[in-house]
Each structure stands twice: as structure tokens, then as C-alpha cells.
mmCIF file of C-alpha atoms in Angstrom:
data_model
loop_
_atom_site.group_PDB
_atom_site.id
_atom_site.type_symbol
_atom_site.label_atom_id
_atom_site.label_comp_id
_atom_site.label_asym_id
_atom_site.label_seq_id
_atom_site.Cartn_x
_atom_site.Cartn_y
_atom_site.Cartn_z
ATOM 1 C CA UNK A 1 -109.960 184.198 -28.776
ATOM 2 C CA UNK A 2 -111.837 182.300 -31.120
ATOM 3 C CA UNK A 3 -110.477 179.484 -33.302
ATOM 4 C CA UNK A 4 -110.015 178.885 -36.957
ATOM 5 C CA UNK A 5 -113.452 179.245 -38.419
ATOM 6 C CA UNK A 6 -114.703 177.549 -41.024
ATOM 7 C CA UNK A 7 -118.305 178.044 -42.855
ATOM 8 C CA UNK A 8 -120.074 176.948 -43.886
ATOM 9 C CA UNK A 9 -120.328 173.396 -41.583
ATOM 10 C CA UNK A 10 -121.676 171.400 -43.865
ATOM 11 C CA UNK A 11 -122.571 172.388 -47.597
ATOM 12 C CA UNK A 12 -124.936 170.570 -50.465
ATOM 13 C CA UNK A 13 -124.507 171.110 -53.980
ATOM 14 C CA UNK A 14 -125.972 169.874 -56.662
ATOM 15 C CA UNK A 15 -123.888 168.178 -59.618
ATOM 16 C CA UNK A 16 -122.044 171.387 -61.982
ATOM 17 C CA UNK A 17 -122.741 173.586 -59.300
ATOM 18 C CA UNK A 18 -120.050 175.845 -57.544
ATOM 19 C CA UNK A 19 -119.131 175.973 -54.148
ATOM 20 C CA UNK A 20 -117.191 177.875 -51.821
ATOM 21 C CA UNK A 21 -115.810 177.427 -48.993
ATOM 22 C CA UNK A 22 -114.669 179.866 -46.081
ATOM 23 C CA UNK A 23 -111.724 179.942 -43.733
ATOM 24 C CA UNK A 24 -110.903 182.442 -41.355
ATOM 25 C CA UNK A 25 -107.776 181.973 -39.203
ATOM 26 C CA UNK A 26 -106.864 182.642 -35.734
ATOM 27 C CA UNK A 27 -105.888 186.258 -34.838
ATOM 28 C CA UNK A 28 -102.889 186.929 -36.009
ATOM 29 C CA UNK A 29 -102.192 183.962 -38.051
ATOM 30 C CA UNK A 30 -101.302 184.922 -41.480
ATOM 31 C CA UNK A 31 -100.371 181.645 -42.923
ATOM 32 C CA UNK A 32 -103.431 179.366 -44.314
ATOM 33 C CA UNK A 33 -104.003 176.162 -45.562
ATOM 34 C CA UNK A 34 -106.357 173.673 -46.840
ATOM 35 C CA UNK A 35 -106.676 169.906 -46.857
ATOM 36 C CA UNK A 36 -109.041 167.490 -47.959
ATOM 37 C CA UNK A 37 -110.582 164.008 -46.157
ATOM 38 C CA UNK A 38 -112.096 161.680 -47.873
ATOM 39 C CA UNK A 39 -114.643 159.057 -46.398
ATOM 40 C CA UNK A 40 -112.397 156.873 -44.274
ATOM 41 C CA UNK A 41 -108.959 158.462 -45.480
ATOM 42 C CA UNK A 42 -106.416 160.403 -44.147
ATOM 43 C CA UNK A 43 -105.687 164.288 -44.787
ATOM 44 C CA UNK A 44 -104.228 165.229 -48.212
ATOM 45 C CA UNK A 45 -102.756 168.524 -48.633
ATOM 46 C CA UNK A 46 -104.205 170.749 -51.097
ATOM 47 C CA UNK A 47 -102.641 174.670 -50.803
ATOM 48 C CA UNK A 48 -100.613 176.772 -48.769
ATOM 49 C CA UNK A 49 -101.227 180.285 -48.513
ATOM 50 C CA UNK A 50 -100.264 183.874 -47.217
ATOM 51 C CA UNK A 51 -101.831 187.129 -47.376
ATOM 52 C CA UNK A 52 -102.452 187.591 -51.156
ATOM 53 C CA UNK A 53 -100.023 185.092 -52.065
ATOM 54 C CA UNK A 54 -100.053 181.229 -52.958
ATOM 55 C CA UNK A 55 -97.168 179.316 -51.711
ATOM 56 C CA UNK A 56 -97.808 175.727 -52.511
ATOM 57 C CA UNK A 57 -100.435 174.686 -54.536
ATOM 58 C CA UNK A 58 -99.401 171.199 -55.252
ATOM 59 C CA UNK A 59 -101.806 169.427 -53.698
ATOM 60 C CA UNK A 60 -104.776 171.018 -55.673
ATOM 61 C CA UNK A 61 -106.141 169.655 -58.816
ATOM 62 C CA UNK A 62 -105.466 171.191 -62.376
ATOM 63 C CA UNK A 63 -108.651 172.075 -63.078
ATOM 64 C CA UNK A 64 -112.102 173.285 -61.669
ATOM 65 C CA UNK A 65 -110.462 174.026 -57.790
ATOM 66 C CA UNK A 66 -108.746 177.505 -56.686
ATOM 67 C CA UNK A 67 -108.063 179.207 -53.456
ATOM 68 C CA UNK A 68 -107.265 182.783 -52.311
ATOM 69 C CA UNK A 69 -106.515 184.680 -49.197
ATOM 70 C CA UNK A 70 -107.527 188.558 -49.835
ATOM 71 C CA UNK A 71 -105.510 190.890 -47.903
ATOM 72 C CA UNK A 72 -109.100 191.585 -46.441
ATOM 73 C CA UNK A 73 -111.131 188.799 -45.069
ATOM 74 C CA UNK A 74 -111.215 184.964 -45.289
ATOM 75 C CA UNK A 75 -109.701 182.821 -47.362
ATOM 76 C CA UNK A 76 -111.676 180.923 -49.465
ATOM 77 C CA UNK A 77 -111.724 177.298 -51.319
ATOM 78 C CA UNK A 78 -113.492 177.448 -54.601
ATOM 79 C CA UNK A 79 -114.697 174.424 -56.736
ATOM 80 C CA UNK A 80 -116.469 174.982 -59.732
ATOM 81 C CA UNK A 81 -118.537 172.680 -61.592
ATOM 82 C CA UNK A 82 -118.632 169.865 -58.510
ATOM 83 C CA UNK A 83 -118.678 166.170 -59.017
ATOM 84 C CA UNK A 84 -119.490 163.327 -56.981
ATOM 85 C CA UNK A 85 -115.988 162.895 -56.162
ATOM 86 C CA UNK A 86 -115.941 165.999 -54.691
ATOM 87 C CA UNK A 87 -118.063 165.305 -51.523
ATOM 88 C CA UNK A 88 -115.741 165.006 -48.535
ATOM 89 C CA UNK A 89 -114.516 166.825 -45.475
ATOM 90 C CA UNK A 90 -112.890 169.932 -45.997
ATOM 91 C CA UNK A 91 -110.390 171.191 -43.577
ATOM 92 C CA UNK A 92 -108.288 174.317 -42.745
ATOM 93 C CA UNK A 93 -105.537 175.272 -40.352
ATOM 94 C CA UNK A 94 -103.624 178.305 -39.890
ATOM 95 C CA UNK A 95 -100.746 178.861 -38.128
ATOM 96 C CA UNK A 96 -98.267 182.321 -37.228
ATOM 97 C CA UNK A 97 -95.176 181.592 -38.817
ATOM 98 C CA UNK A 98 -95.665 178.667 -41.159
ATOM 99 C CA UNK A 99 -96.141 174.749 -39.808
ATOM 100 C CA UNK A 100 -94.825 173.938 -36.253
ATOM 101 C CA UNK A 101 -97.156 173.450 -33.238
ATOM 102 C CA UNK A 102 -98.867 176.500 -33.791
ATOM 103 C CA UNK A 103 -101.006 174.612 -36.597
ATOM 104 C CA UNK A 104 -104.513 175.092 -35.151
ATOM 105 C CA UNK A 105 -107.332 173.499 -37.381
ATOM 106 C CA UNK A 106 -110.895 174.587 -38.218
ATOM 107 C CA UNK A 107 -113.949 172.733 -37.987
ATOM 108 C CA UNK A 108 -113.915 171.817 -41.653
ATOM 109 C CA UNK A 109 -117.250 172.160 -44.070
ATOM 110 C CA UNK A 110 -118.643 169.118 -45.399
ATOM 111 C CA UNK A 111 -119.441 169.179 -48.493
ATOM 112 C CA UNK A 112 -121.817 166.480 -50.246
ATOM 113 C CA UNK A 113 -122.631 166.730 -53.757
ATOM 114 C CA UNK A 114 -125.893 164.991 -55.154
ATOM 115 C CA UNK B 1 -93.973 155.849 -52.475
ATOM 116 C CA UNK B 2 -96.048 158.225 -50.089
ATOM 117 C CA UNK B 3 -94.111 160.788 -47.901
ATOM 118 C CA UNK B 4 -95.826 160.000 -44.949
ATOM 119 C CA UNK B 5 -96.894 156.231 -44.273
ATOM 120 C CA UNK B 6 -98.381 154.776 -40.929
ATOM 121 C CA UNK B 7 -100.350 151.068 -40.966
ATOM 122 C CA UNK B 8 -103.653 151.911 -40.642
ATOM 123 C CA UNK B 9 -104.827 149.505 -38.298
ATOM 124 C CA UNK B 10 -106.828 149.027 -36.786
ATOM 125 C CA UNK B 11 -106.165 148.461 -33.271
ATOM 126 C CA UNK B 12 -108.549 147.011 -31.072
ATOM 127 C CA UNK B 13 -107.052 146.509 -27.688
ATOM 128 C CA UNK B 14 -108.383 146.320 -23.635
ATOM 129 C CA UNK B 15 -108.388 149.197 -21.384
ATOM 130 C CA UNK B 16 -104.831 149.120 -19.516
ATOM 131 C CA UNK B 17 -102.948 147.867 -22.473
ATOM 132 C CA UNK B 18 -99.734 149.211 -24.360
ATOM 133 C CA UNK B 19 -99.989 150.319 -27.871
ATOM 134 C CA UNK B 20 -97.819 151.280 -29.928
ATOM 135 C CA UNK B 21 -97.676 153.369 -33.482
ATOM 136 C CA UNK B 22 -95.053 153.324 -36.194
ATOM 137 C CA UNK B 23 -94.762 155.775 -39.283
ATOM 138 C CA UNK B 24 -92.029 156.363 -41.811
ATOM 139 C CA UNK B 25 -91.252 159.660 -43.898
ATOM 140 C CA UNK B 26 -89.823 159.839 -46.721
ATOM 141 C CA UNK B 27 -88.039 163.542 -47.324
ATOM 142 C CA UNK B 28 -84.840 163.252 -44.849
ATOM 143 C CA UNK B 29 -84.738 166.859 -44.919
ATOM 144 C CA UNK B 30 -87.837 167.035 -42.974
ATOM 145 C CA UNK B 31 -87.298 169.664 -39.884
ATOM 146 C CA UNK B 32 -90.090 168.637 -37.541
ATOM 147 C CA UNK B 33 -92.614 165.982 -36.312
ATOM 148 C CA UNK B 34 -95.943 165.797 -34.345
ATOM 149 C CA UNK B 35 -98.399 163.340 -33.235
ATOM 150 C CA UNK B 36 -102.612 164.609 -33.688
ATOM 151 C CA UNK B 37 -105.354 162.954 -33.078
ATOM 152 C CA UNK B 38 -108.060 162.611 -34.658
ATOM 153 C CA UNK B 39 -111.773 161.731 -33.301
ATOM 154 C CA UNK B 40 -114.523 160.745 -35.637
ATOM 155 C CA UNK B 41 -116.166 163.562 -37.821
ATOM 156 C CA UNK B 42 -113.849 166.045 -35.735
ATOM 157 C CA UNK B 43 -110.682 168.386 -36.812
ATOM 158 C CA UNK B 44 -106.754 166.784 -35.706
ATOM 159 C CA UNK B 45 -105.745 168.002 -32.988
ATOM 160 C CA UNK B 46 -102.110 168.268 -31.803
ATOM 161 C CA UNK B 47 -101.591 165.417 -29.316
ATOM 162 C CA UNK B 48 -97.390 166.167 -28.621
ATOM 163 C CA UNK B 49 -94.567 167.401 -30.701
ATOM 164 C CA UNK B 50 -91.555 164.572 -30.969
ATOM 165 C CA UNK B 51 -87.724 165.474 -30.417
ATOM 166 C CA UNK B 52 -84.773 163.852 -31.431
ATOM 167 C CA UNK B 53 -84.247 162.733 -27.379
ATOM 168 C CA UNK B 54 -87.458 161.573 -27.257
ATOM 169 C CA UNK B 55 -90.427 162.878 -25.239
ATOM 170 C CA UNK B 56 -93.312 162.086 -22.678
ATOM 171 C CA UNK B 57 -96.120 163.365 -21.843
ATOM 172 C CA UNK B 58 -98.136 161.406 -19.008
ATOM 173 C CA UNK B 59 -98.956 157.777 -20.589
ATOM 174 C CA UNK B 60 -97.674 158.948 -24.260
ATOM 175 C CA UNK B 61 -94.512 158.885 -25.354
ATOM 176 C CA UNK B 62 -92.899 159.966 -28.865
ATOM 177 C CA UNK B 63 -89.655 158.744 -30.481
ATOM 178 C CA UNK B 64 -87.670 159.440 -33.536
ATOM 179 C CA UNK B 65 -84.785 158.280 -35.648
ATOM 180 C CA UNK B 66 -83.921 160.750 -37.832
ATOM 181 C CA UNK B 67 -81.239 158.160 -39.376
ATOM 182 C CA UNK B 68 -84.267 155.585 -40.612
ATOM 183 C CA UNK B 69 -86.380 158.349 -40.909
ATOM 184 C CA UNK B 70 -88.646 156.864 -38.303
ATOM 185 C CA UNK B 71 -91.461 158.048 -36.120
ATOM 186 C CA UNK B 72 -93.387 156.274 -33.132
ATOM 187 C CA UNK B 73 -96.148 157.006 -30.678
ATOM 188 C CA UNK B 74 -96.305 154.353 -27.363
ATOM 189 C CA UNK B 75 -99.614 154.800 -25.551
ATOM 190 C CA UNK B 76 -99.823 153.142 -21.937
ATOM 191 C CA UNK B 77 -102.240 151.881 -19.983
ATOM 192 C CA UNK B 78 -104.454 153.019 -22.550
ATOM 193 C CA UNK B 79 -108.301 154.234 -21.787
ATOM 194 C CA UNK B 80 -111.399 153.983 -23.673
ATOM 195 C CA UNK B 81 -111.440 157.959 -24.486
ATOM 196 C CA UNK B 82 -108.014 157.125 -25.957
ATOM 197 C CA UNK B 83 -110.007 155.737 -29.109
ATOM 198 C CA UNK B 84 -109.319 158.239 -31.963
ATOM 199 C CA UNK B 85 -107.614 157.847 -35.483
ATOM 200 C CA UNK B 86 -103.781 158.637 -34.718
ATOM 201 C CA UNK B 87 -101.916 161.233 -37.466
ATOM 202 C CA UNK B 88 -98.106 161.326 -37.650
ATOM 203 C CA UNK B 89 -97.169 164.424 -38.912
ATOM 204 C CA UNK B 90 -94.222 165.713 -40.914
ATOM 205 C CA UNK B 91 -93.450 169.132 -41.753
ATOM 206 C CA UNK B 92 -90.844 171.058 -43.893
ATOM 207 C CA UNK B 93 -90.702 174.423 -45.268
ATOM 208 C CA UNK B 94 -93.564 175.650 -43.508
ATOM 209 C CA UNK B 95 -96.295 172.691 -44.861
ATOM 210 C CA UNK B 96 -97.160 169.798 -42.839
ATOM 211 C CA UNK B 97 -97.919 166.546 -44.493
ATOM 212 C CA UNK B 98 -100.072 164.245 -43.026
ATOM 213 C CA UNK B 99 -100.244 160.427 -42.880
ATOM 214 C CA UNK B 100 -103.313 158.216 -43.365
ATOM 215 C CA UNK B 101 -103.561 157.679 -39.737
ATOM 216 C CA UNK B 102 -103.904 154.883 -37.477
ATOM 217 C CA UNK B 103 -107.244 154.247 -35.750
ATOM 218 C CA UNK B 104 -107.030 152.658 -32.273
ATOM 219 C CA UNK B 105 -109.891 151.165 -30.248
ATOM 220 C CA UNK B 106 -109.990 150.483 -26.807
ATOM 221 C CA UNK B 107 -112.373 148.716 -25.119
ATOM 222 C CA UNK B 108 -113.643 147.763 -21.825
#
């Protein structure tokens, strides 16, 4: 029964580059979401989604960041154009029926932009 | 003001001590409440759930007023592997918001 997985583990980009970043939950967890560390801060809360939907995506910056969750396959965490103030730890979690001790993270990607 | 707030510490205490955590949240309509922790460079991980009554589990135990919309963690006899960054969490509507955490260490 494997975990949340989350890939890459750690990711370099250079400045205007894209990158993504991949999230597949637990078996039979259908309810995704992503959340950002900084260096020495706490988690922030970027999106919640389902299958092909976007629940809350109040936590995610206007421009230059999306995220999806295909009916098929992971969901990914896309930022275009990356800035220094990008680089930080990346986390997901996924849960069965939305929040509740069933939140199970993933290892989170790193991401450093240089 | 933030929804979820918890001093940040941090706490440095000896092995055997008593420690205890506070954190506040800020949407009363909030339906439920957890404790993760959090080791360096590593995912949260749920530590315990907290009730309304109150709960234990071995050395840790979890406390909440819903009235002052208040949240606490009391670790005992605390233990060097106890050293983590503590995260109270607050969830509602099927999102879970996360404080800053507060990082304990304990030391020998």
C-alpha cells in the first residue's frame, strides 16, 4: 500500500523556467491538495482538489502557478516562469473523504531555483 | 489576523520535563482539530486527533475549548526523539489549515 507519492524529490530550475510537480495519492483517495514551506516557516495552503475539479484555490497565487488532477493520473503543481521566491518545499496530502485523520502527506519535492 | 496561530518557540527543555503547546483559531465554525509533527526536512505527520473531552495518548495529551477557540498539546516526561516542529491543525469544509508550528528541543 504505498503512500502519497510525490516526484520529483527534489527539483532545480533555472530562473523563467517551468516546473512541475507530481502528486499521486493513496489508493483510493480522491481528494488532493497542495501546500507550500518555506525555509523555516510553517505550511501554507495553496489548492484543494478532486478528480477533475478545483475546490479551493485560495491559497495559490494569481499568476504564473496552476494545478490539476486529470481523471487519469497524478495531479500536478505547475509554476511557470519561476523566481527565486519560488524555491521551497513543496508538499501534498490526500485524503478519502476530504480533511479528517485520513490526511496522509507525501514526501514533498524541493524545488530550488538558481 | 492568521487563522491558525501557535508561538513558535522555541523550546529547549531536559529529557523528563513537561511541555506544553498553545494555539488559537480563528473561524469558530471550525469542525475538527489535530496535532502533527513535524521532523526536519520531513512531511507532518499526524501525532493525535483532539476532542472536545480531551484526549491521551501515552505521555501526550490534547485539549480544546471550543468557547475560546483554543487548542493545546502537553508532552510529559518528554524524550530526546520527541524533538520535532509541533503543527496544530484546524480543519473545516474538507481543508485543513495549518499553523506555523512550534519547534521543541529536548536535550540530554
Amino acid at each position: 500500500n504505498a503512500g502519497v507519492m510525490q516526484n520529483p524529490r527534489h527539483l532545480v530550475r533555472r530562473r523563467g523556467q517551468e516546473a512541475r510537480l507530481r502528486c499521486s495519492p493513496m489508493k483510493g483517495h480522491s481528494h488532493v491538495y497542495w501546500y507550500r514551506q518555506l525555509p523555516e516557516e510553517g505550511l501554507k495552503f495553496m489548492v484543494y482538489l478532486q478528480k477533475e475539479n478545483i475546490i479551493d484555490e485560495s491559497g495559490m497565487p494569481k499568476e504564473r502557478f496552476s494545478a490539476e488532477f486529470p481523471k487519469e493520473g497524478p495531479s500536478i503543481l505547475r509554476i511557470q516562469q519561476v523566481v527565486r521566491g519560488d524555491s521551497a518545499a513543496y508538499f501534498c496530502a490526500s485524503s478519502p473523504s476530504g480533511g479528517g485523520a485520513g490526511y496522509t502527506f507525501g514526501s514533498g519535492t524541493r524545488l530550488t531555483v538558481v | 489576523r492568521k487563522e491558525v496561530e501557535q508561538d513558535p518557540g522555541p523550546f529547549n527543555v531536559p529529557e523528563g520535563a513537561t511541555v506544553a503547546f498553545n494555539c488559537t483559531y480563528s473561524n469558530s465554525a471550525s469542525q475538527s482539530f489535530f496535532w502533527y509533527r513535524q521532523d526536519c526536512r520531513k512531511e507532518p505527520k499526524l501525532l493525535m486527533s483532539v476532542y472536545s473531552s480531551g484526549n491521551e495518548d501515552g505521555r501526550f495529551t490534547a485539549q480544546l475549548n471550543r468557547a475560546s477557540q483554543y487548542i493545546s498539546l502537553l508532552i510529559r516526561d518528554s524524550k530526546l526523539s520527541d524533538s520535532a516542529t509541533y503543527l496544530c491543525v484546524v480543519s473545516n469544509n474538507n481543508d485543513m489549515r495549518f499553523g506555523a508550528g512550534t519547534r521543541l528541543t529536548v536535550k540530554p
